[in-house]
Amino acid sequence: MKIKRTLMISAMAAIGVLGLTACTDSGATAPAPEVSSGVEFEAGTTMARLAEAGTIKIGTKFDQPLFGQVGPDGVPVGFDVEMGKLIAAGLGISADNIEFVETLSANREPYIEAGTVDLVIATYTINDTRKEVVSFAGPYYTAGQDLLVAAGNPDGITGPEYFRENPDKVVCTVSGSTSEKNIAEYTTNIIAAAGYGDCLEPLRTGAAAALTTDNVILAGYADSTDGEFEVLGAPFTSEPYGIGLKLDDTAFRTFINDTLEAAYADGAWASAWESTAGVVLDTPDPPAVDRY
Ligand code: GLU
């Protein structure tokens, strides 16, 4: 993962356009995906129900720059939000008819199981434990767990082993996440917050030596906090991001996988990336969809 903001800013400064060019921030949205019209779905499917209702409830994060963040205007923005718009468009539902519902790491499976949301698109790692209670379309991106530390890395942290070697040091993460589970292999000295944004203050005060979660989430915080923090850049897990849906709703999962593959092929996925996470991160190749 490369962070490209510094480069972009210095290039813009070099040609003297800083301040004249609108440097799109991570709050940007992609061009609205084309909403399918006259779509027909087999009666009784989730697609038919949603298309008929003309609305869909999508759970996403509200406090994660680049992927899912709600600003003062109340409108969620980010790559996950754009993925939601793509799926909705395939159902004939326009972006303004999507109801985005805030999900925390710990309530994603319960929200899907209870039908509080139709989908969860929320930096949500596909794994076997979760697959016992929900199904996943995708992956549509693969992240890796990393560490965010104070600028200059004053503690000299090199990776998660640091916390095994320094059991008195505290690491902050989020309850119900794979990040929490993975770091628990190294230490028990963990602050388990509700959202990753809640870890920034402990990191600032020194109450925590690092915040750990997926590198791309950390890149969003590093970018939005004016050089206070840096991402270590040594990912130690693989986190394939899936779109969570009701367990064994195979027709809906197939529809979402088909929609993702079409967006890979026609450039809509890349354009969604470029206008959100891509403001800070290089554009990756999309991962192969896993039709397990
Ligand atoms: N991708 C990881 C997970 O699904 C960490 C990020 C998050 O909590 O959203 O648990």
mmCIF file of C-alpha atoms and ligand atoms in Angstrom:
data_model
loop_
_atom_site.group_PDB
_atom_site.id
_atom_site.type_symbol
_atom_site.label_atom_id
_atom_site.label_comp_id
_atom_site.label_asym_id
_atom_site.label_seq_id
_atom_site.Cartn_x
_atom_site.Cartn_y
_atom_site.Cartn_z
ATOM 1 C CA MET A 1 0.000 0.000 0.000
ATOM 2 C CA LYS A 2 1.404 3.372 -0.936
ATOM 3 C CA ILE A 3 0.133 6.636 0.391
ATOM 4 C CA LYS A 4 0.159 9.195 -2.327
ATOM 5 C CA ARG A 5 -1.160 12.397 -0.757
ATOM 6 C CA THR A 6 2.252 13.852 0.085
ATOM 7 C CA LEU A 7 3.386 13.258 -3.458
ATOM 8 C CA MET A 8 0.250 14.780 -4.899
ATOM 9 C CA ILE A 9 0.508 17.881 -2.722
ATOM 10 C CA SER A 10 4.171 18.445 -3.493
ATOM 11 C CA ALA A 11 3.518 17.992 -7.207
ATOM 12 C CA MET A 12 0.695 20.518 -7.044
ATOM 13 C CA ALA A 13 2.806 22.958 -5.034
ATOM 14 C CA ALA A 14 5.624 22.569 -7.551
ATOM 15 C CA ILE A 15 3.420 23.715 -10.384
ATOM 16 C CA GLY A 16 1.907 26.438 -8.265
ATOM 17 C CA VAL A 17 -1.704 25.375 -8.385
ATOM 18 C CA LEU A 18 -2.285 24.585 -4.740
ATOM 19 C CA GLY A 19 -5.250 26.612 -3.681
ATOM 20 C CA LEU A 20 -6.524 27.010 -7.224
ATOM 21 C CA THR A 21 -7.244 23.374 -7.917
ATOM 22 C CA ALA A 22 -9.905 21.792 -5.763
ATOM 23 C CA CYS A 23 -7.906 19.015 -4.138
ATOM 24 C CA THR A 24 -10.722 16.536 -3.768
ATOM 25 C CA ASP A 25 -10.773 15.369 -0.198
ATOM 26 C CA SER A 26 -11.639 11.911 1.002
ATOM 27 C CA GLY A 27 -15.226 13.105 1.250
ATOM 28 C CA ALA A 28 -15.685 12.961 -2.508
ATOM 29 C CA THR A 29 -18.225 10.826 -4.293
ATOM 30 C CA ALA A 30 -17.816 9.038 -7.609
ATOM 31 C CA PRO A 31 -19.947 9.958 -10.605
ATOM 32 C CA ALA A 32 -23.383 8.485 -9.844
ATOM 33 C CA PRO A 33 -23.626 4.954 -11.234
ATOM 34 C CA GLU A 34 -26.190 4.452 -13.971
ATOM 35 C CA VAL A 35 -29.398 3.176 -12.372
ATOM 36 C CA SER A 36 -30.803 0.143 -14.201
ATOM 37 C CA SER A 37 -34.285 0.736 -15.532
ATOM 38 C CA GLY A 38 -36.984 -1.823 -16.216
ATOM 39 C CA VAL A 39 -35.097 -4.545 -14.334
ATOM 40 C CA GLU A 40 -37.048 -7.736 -13.739
ATOM 41 C CA PHE A 41 -36.234 -10.229 -11.022
ATOM 42 C CA GLU A 42 -37.677 -13.608 -10.256
ATOM 43 C CA ALA A 43 -40.641 -13.331 -7.891
ATOM 44 C CA GLY A 44 -39.834 -14.139 -4.303
ATOM 45 C CA THR A 45 -36.179 -13.111 -4.504
ATOM 46 C CA THR A 46 -34.625 -10.404 -2.337
ATOM 47 C CA MET A 47 -33.847 -8.516 -5.555
ATOM 48 C CA ALA A 48 -37.542 -8.504 -6.532
ATOM 49 C CA ARG A 49 -38.572 -7.342 -3.049
ATOM 50 C CA LEU A 50 -36.031 -4.489 -2.982
ATOM 51 C CA ALA A 51 -36.657 -3.414 -6.588
ATOM 52 C CA GLU A 52 -40.383 -3.322 -5.861
ATOM 53 C CA ALA A 53 -39.862 -1.308 -2.649
ATOM 54 C CA GLY A 54 -37.526 1.070 -4.511
ATOM 55 C CA THR A 55 -35.350 1.371 -1.412
ATOM 56 C CA ILE A 56 -32.592 -0.558 0.374
ATOM 57 C CA LYS A 57 -31.034 -0.366 3.856
ATOM 58 C CA ILE A 58 -27.261 -0.603 3.878
ATOM 59 C CA GLY A 59 -25.171 -0.796 7.037
ATOM 60 C CA THR A 60 -21.858 1.034 6.838
ATOM 61 C CA LYS A 61 -19.344 2.778 9.071
ATOM 62 C CA PHE A 62 -19.873 6.459 9.804
ATOM 63 C CA ASP A 63 -16.461 7.276 11.310
ATOM 64 C CA GLN A 64 -13.942 5.839 8.877
ATOM 65 C CA PRO A 65 -12.463 8.320 6.383
ATOM 66 C CA LEU A 66 -12.021 6.932 2.838
ATOM 67 C CA PHE A 67 -14.475 4.018 3.333
ATOM 68 C CA GLY A 68 -17.518 5.215 5.256
ATOM 69 C CA GLN A 69 -17.727 8.586 6.926
ATOM 70 C CA VAL A 70 -20.502 11.014 7.679
ATOM 71 C CA GLY A 71 -19.498 14.673 7.658
ATOM 72 C CA PRO A 72 -21.345 17.675 9.053
ATOM 73 C CA ASP A 73 -23.792 17.550 6.115
ATOM 74 C CA GLY A 74 -24.960 14.109 7.310
ATOM 75 C CA VAL A 75 -24.178 12.430 3.986
ATOM 76 C CA PRO A 76 -22.076 9.243 4.143
ATOM 77 C CA VAL A 77 -19.119 9.133 1.752
ATOM 78 C CA GLY A 78 -16.356 6.651 0.966
ATOM 79 C CA PHE A 79 -15.538 3.562 -1.054
ATOM 80 C CA ASP A 80 -17.978 1.319 0.861
ATOM 81 C CA VAL A 81 -20.725 3.870 0.283
ATOM 82 C CA GLU A 82 -19.924 3.842 -3.454
ATOM 83 C CA MET A 83 -20.074 0.027 -3.500
ATOM 84 C CA GLY A 84 -23.553 0.334 -1.964
ATOM 85 C CA LYS A 85 -24.613 2.755 -4.700
ATOM 86 C CA LEU A 86 -23.396 0.330 -7.381
ATOM 87 C CA ILE A 87 -25.421 -2.573 -5.959
ATOM 88 C CA ALA A 88 -28.492 -0.381 -5.485
ATOM 89 C CA ALA A 89 -28.191 0.937 -9.062
ATOM 90 C CA GLY A 90 -28.238 -2.664 -10.331
ATOM 91 C CA LEU A 91 -31.552 -3.113 -8.514
ATOM 92 C CA GLY A 92 -32.962 0.023 -10.119
ATOM 93 C CA ILE A 93 -32.589 2.013 -6.878
ATOM 94 C CA SER A 94 -30.993 5.464 -7.054
ATOM 95 C CA ALA A 95 -28.489 6.691 -4.450
ATOM 96 C CA ASP A 96 -31.008 8.997 -2.787
ATOM 97 C CA ASN A 97 -33.270 6.022 -2.091
ATOM 98 C CA ILE A 98 -30.599 4.183 -0.100
ATOM 99 C CA GLU A 99 -30.952 4.351 3.655
ATOM 100 C CA PHE A 100 -27.465 4.156 5.125
ATOM 101 C CA VAL A 101 -27.523 2.836 8.684
ATOM 102 C CA GLU A 102 -24.509 3.164 10.972
ATOM 103 C CA THR A 103 -23.018 -0.186 11.888
ATOM 104 C CA LEU A 104 -20.243 -0.799 14.386
ATOM 105 C CA SER A 105 -17.844 -3.719 14.017
ATOM 106 C CA ALA A 106 -19.670 -5.600 16.788
ATOM 107 C CA ASN A 107 -23.218 -5.303 15.430
ATOM 108 C CA ARG A 108 -22.777 -6.228 11.764
ATOM 109 C CA GLU A 109 -23.859 -9.884 12.034
ATOM 110 C CA PRO A 110 -26.792 -9.078 14.399
ATOM 111 C CA TYR A 111 -28.015 -6.313 12.064
ATOM 112 C CA ILE A 112 -28.011 -8.694 9.096
ATOM 113 C CA GLU A 113 -29.601 -11.543 11.043
ATOM 114 C CA ALA A 114 -32.369 -9.296 12.431
ATOM 115 C CA GLY A 115 -33.057 -7.684 9.037
ATOM 116 C CA THR A 116 -32.200 -4.231 10.439
ATOM 117 C CA VAL A 117 -30.250 -3.828 7.195
ATOM 118 C CA ASP A 118 -30.404 -5.626 3.847
ATOM 119 C CA LEU A 119 -26.635 -5.484 3.384
ATOM 120 C CA VAL A 120 -23.528 -4.583 5.335
ATOM 121 C CA ILE A 121 -20.726 -2.889 3.426
ATOM 122 C CA ALA A 122 -18.412 -1.798 6.207
ATOM 123 C CA THR A 123 -14.723 -2.806 5.886
ATOM 124 C CA TYR A 124 -16.130 -6.223 6.720
ATOM 125 C CA THR A 125 -13.679 -9.115 6.547
ATOM 126 C CA ILE A 126 -14.948 -12.402 5.126
ATOM 127 C CA ASN A 127 -14.058 -15.236 7.491
ATOM 128 C CA ASP A 128 -15.290 -18.692 8.465
ATOM 129 C CA THR A 129 -16.666 -17.686 11.861
ATOM 130 C CA ARG A 130 -18.843 -14.980 10.325
ATOM 131 C CA LYS A 131 -19.840 -17.271 7.455
ATOM 132 C CA GLU A 132 -21.638 -19.440 10.022
ATOM 133 C CA VAL A 133 -24.227 -16.695 10.554
ATOM 134 C CA VAL A 134 -24.151 -14.493 7.437
ATOM 135 C CA SER A 135 -23.203 -14.911 3.770
ATOM 136 C CA PHE A 136 -20.718 -12.778 1.872
ATOM 137 C CA ALA A 137 -20.496 -11.513 -1.678
ATOM 138 C CA GLY A 138 -17.086 -10.332 -2.873
ATOM 139 C CA PRO A 139 -14.371 -9.748 -1.894
ATOM 140 C CA TYR A 140 -14.279 -6.292 -3.495
ATOM 141 C CA TYR A 141 -10.988 -5.248 -1.819
ATOM 142 C CA THR A 142 -8.274 -6.885 0.307
ATOM 143 C CA ALA A 143 -6.724 -4.946 3.189
ATOM 144 C CA GLY A 144 -4.154 -6.010 5.798
ATOM 145 C CA GLN A 145 -3.969 -5.255 9.510
ATOM 146 C CA ASP A 146 -1.330 -2.707 10.464
ATOM 147 C CA LEU A 147 -0.519 -0.213 13.231
ATOM 148 C CA LEU A 148 -1.009 3.552 13.507
ATOM 149 C CA VAL A 149 1.510 5.259 15.787
ATOM 150 C CA ALA A 150 2.442 8.816 16.760
ATOM 151 C CA ALA A 151 4.407 10.647 14.046
ATOM 152 C CA GLY A 152 8.069 9.744 14.226
ATOM 153 C CA ASN A 153 7.192 6.428 15.930
ATOM 154 C CA PRO A 154 8.631 7.475 19.345
ATOM 155 C CA ASP A 155 8.285 3.955 20.843
ATOM 156 C CA GLY A 156 10.120 2.350 17.921
ATOM 157 C CA ILE A 157 7.241 -0.057 17.213
ATOM 158 C CA THR A 158 8.064 -2.462 14.380
ATOM 159 C CA GLY A 159 4.995 -4.706 14.395
ATOM 160 C CA PRO A 160 2.537 -6.523 16.662
ATOM 161 C CA GLU A 161 5.410 -8.421 18.351
ATOM 162 C CA TYR A 162 6.242 -5.145 20.098
ATOM 163 C CA PHE A 163 3.179 -5.673 22.309
ATOM 164 C CA ARG A 164 4.246 -9.196 23.236
ATOM 165 C CA GLU A 165 7.708 -7.893 24.146
ATOM 166 C CA ASN A 166 6.305 -4.869 26.031
ATOM 167 C CA PRO A 167 3.274 -6.188 27.917
ATOM 168 C CA ASP A 168 2.865 -2.918 29.833
ATOM 169 C CA LYS A 169 2.153 -1.035 26.575
ATOM 170 C CA VAL A 170 -1.482 -0.549 25.546
ATOM 171 C CA VAL A 171 -2.901 -1.021 22.058
ATOM 172 C CA CYS A 172 -6.312 0.340 21.032
ATOM 173 C CA THR A 173 -8.686 -1.405 18.632
ATOM 174 C CA VAL A 174 -12.401 -2.110 18.194
ATOM 175 C CA SER A 175 -14.563 -4.678 19.879
ATOM 176 C CA GLY A 176 -16.005 -7.369 17.589
ATOM 177 C CA SER A 177 -13.405 -6.833 14.871
ATOM 178 C CA THR A 178 -10.879 -9.232 13.406
ATOM 179 C CA SER A 179 -8.304 -6.627 14.456
ATOM 180 C CA GLU A 180 -9.175 -7.265 18.111
ATOM 181 C CA LYS A 181 -8.964 -11.024 17.641
ATOM 182 C CA ASN A 182 -5.645 -10.848 15.793
ATOM 183 C CA ILE A 183 -3.902 -8.499 18.238
ATOM 184 C CA ALA A 184 -5.102 -10.658 21.148
ATOM 185 C CA GLU A 185 -2.550 -13.229 19.943
ATOM 186 C CA TYR A 186 0.147 -10.795 21.080
ATOM 187 C CA THR A 187 -1.214 -9.026 24.181
ATOM 188 C CA THR A 188 -4.069 -8.721 26.634
ATOM 189 C CA ASN A 189 -3.371 -5.032 27.238
ATOM 190 C CA ILE A 190 -6.055 -3.854 24.806
ATOM 191 C CA ILE A 191 -8.521 -0.971 24.785
ATOM 192 C CA ALA A 192 -11.517 -2.329 22.848
ATOM 193 C CA ALA A 193 -13.448 0.755 21.687
ATOM 194 C CA ALA A 194 -16.771 0.942 19.821
ATOM 195 C CA GLY A 195 -15.251 2.673 16.764
ATOM 196 C CA TYR A 196 -11.702 3.233 15.536
ATOM 197 C CA GLY A 197 -12.107 7.002 15.800
ATOM 198 C CA ASP A 198 -12.441 6.478 19.573
ATOM 199 C CA CYS A 199 -8.813 5.289 19.619
ATOM 200 C CA LEU A 200 -7.380 8.588 18.366
ATOM 201 C CA GLU A 201 -7.583 10.376 21.717
ATOM 202 C CA PRO A 202 -5.860 7.546 23.683
ATOM 203 C CA LEU A 203 -3.186 7.554 20.977
ATOM 204 C CA ARG A 204 -2.814 11.319 21.258
ATOM 205 C CA THR A 205 -2.484 11.294 25.055
ATOM 206 C CA GLY A 206 -0.149 8.296 25.072
ATOM 207 C CA ALA A 207 -2.714 6.133 26.918
ATOM 208 C CA ALA A 208 -2.303 3.790 23.934
ATOM 209 C CA ALA A 209 0.970 3.291 22.050
ATOM 210 C CA ALA A 210 -0.799 2.304 18.819
ATOM 211 C CA LEU A 211 -4.142 1.871 17.114
ATOM 212 C CA THR A 212 -4.416 -1.365 15.198
ATOM 213 C CA THR A 213 -6.790 -2.271 12.386
ATOM 214 C CA ASP A 214 -6.760 -2.509 8.586
ATOM 215 C CA ASN A 215 -4.070 -0.432 6.853
ATOM 216 C CA VAL A 216 -6.567 1.437 4.657
ATOM 217 C CA ILE A 217 -8.644 2.539 7.658
ATOM 218 C CA LEU A 218 -5.453 3.731 9.353
ATOM 219 C CA ALA A 219 -4.412 5.569 6.174
ATOM 220 C CA GLY A 220 -7.690 7.495 6.362
ATOM 221 C CA TYR A 221 -6.982 8.608 9.938
ATOM 222 C CA ALA A 222 -3.361 9.489 9.134
ATOM 223 C CA ASP A 223 -4.585 11.585 6.208
ATOM 224 C CA SER A 224 -7.268 13.401 8.194
ATOM 225 C CA THR A 225 -5.176 14.303 11.253
ATOM 226 C CA ASP A 226 -2.553 16.651 9.796
ATOM 227 C CA GLY A 227 0.593 14.613 10.303
ATOM 228 C CA GLU A 228 -0.083 13.674 13.934
ATOM 229 C CA PHE A 229 0.096 9.947 13.193
ATOM 230 C CA GLU A 230 1.728 7.542 10.763
ATOM 231 C CA VAL A 231 0.903 4.072 9.476
ATOM 232 C CA LEU A 232 3.691 1.604 10.148
ATOM 233 C CA GLY A 233 3.317 0.061 6.674
ATOM 234 C CA ALA A 234 3.947 -3.548 7.754
ATOM 235 C CA PRO A 235 0.631 -5.378 7.343
ATOM 236 C CA PHE A 236 0.488 -8.716 9.181
ATOM 237 C CA THR A 237 -2.883 -10.214 8.116
ATOM 238 C CA SER A 238 -5.065 -10.478 5.014
ATOM 239 C CA GLU A 239 -8.544 -8.931 5.277
ATOM 240 C CA PRO A 240 -10.737 -9.615 2.242
ATOM 241 C CA TYR A 241 -13.673 -7.180 2.379
ATOM 242 C CA GLY A 242 -17.047 -8.749 1.670
ATOM 243 C CA ILE A 243 -20.618 -7.546 1.376
ATOM 244 C CA GLY A 244 -22.590 -9.192 4.169
ATOM 245 C CA LEU A 245 -26.107 -10.477 3.556
ATOM 246 C CA LYS A 246 -28.590 -12.955 5.045
ATOM 247 C CA LEU A 247 -27.190 -16.455 5.431
ATOM 248 C CA ASP A 248 -27.751 -18.620 2.364
ATOM 249 C CA ASP A 249 -29.566 -15.998 0.278
ATOM 250 C CA THR A 250 -27.733 -17.496 -2.693
ATOM 251 C CA ALA A 251 -29.646 -15.697 -5.440
ATOM 252 C CA PHE A 252 -28.927 -12.298 -3.858
ATOM 253 C CA ARG A 253 -25.277 -13.202 -3.325
ATOM 254 C CA THR A 254 -24.943 -14.254 -6.969
ATOM 255 C CA PHE A 255 -26.601 -11.010 -8.096
ATOM 256 C CA ILE A 256 -24.149 -8.930 -6.013
ATOM 257 C CA ASN A 257 -21.160 -10.924 -7.265
ATOM 258 C CA ASP A 258 -22.331 -10.422 -10.862
ATOM 259 C CA THR A 259 -22.781 -6.689 -10.199
ATOM 260 C CA LEU A 260 -19.261 -6.443 -8.738
ATOM 261 C CA GLU A 261 -17.724 -8.262 -11.697
ATOM 262 C CA ALA A 262 -19.568 -5.975 -14.115
ATOM 263 C CA ALA A 263 -18.214 -2.959 -12.180
ATOM 264 C CA TYR A 264 -14.685 -4.398 -12.407
ATOM 265 C CA ALA A 265 -15.098 -4.772 -16.158
ATOM 266 C CA ASP A 266 -16.713 -1.433 -17.021
ATOM 267 C CA GLY A 267 -14.483 0.769 -14.854
ATOM 268 C CA ALA A 268 -17.163 1.705 -12.284
ATOM 269 C CA TRP A 269 -15.246 -0.032 -9.468
ATOM 270 C CA ALA A 270 -12.017 1.802 -10.355
ATOM 271 C CA SER A 271 -13.797 5.120 -10.625
ATOM 272 C CA ALA A 272 -15.445 4.541 -7.213
ATOM 273 C CA TRP A 273 -11.988 3.862 -5.761
ATOM 274 C CA GLU A 274 -10.327 6.837 -7.421
ATOM 275 C CA SER A 275 -12.836 9.352 -6.117
ATOM 276 C CA THR A 276 -12.740 8.049 -2.521
ATOM 277 C CA ALA A 277 -9.895 5.942 -1.090
ATOM 278 C CA GLY A 278 -7.893 6.685 -4.232
ATOM 279 C CA VAL A 279 -7.447 10.291 -3.162
ATOM 280 C CA VAL A 280 -4.905 8.923 -0.671
ATOM 281 C CA LEU A 281 -4.084 5.396 -1.894
ATOM 282 C CA ASP A 282 -2.961 3.939 -5.203
ATOM 283 C CA THR A 283 -5.606 2.097 -7.216
ATOM 284 C CA PRO A 284 -5.226 -1.660 -6.730
ATOM 285 C CA ASP A 285 -6.411 -4.430 -9.033
ATOM 286 C CA PRO A 286 -9.787 -5.687 -7.841
ATOM 287 C CA PRO A 287 -9.616 -9.096 -6.168
ATOM 288 C CA ALA A 288 -11.310 -12.110 -7.764
ATOM 289 C CA VAL A 289 -14.837 -12.639 -6.501
ATOM 290 C CA ASP A 290 -15.113 -15.820 -4.423
ATOM 291 C CA ARG A 291 -18.272 -17.754 -5.314
ATOM 292 C CA TYR A 292 -17.865 -20.219 -2.450
HETATM 293 N N1 GLU B 1 -11.869 -5.729 8.550
HETATM 294 C C1 GLU B 1 -11.868 -5.972 9.955
HETATM 295 C C2 GLU B 1 -13.180 -6.538 10.441
HETATM 296 O O1 GLU B 1 -14.051 -6.787 9.659
HETATM 297 C C3 GLU B 1 -11.488 -4.735 10.755
HETATM 298 C C4 GLU B 1 -12.198 -3.482 10.337
HETATM 299 C C5 GLU B 1 -13.548 -3.299 10.986
HETATM 300 O O2 GLU B 1 -13.698 -3.596 12.191
HETATM 301 O O3 GLU B 1 -14.446 -2.834 10.296
HETATM 302 O O4 GLU B 1 -13.367 -6.807 11.585
#
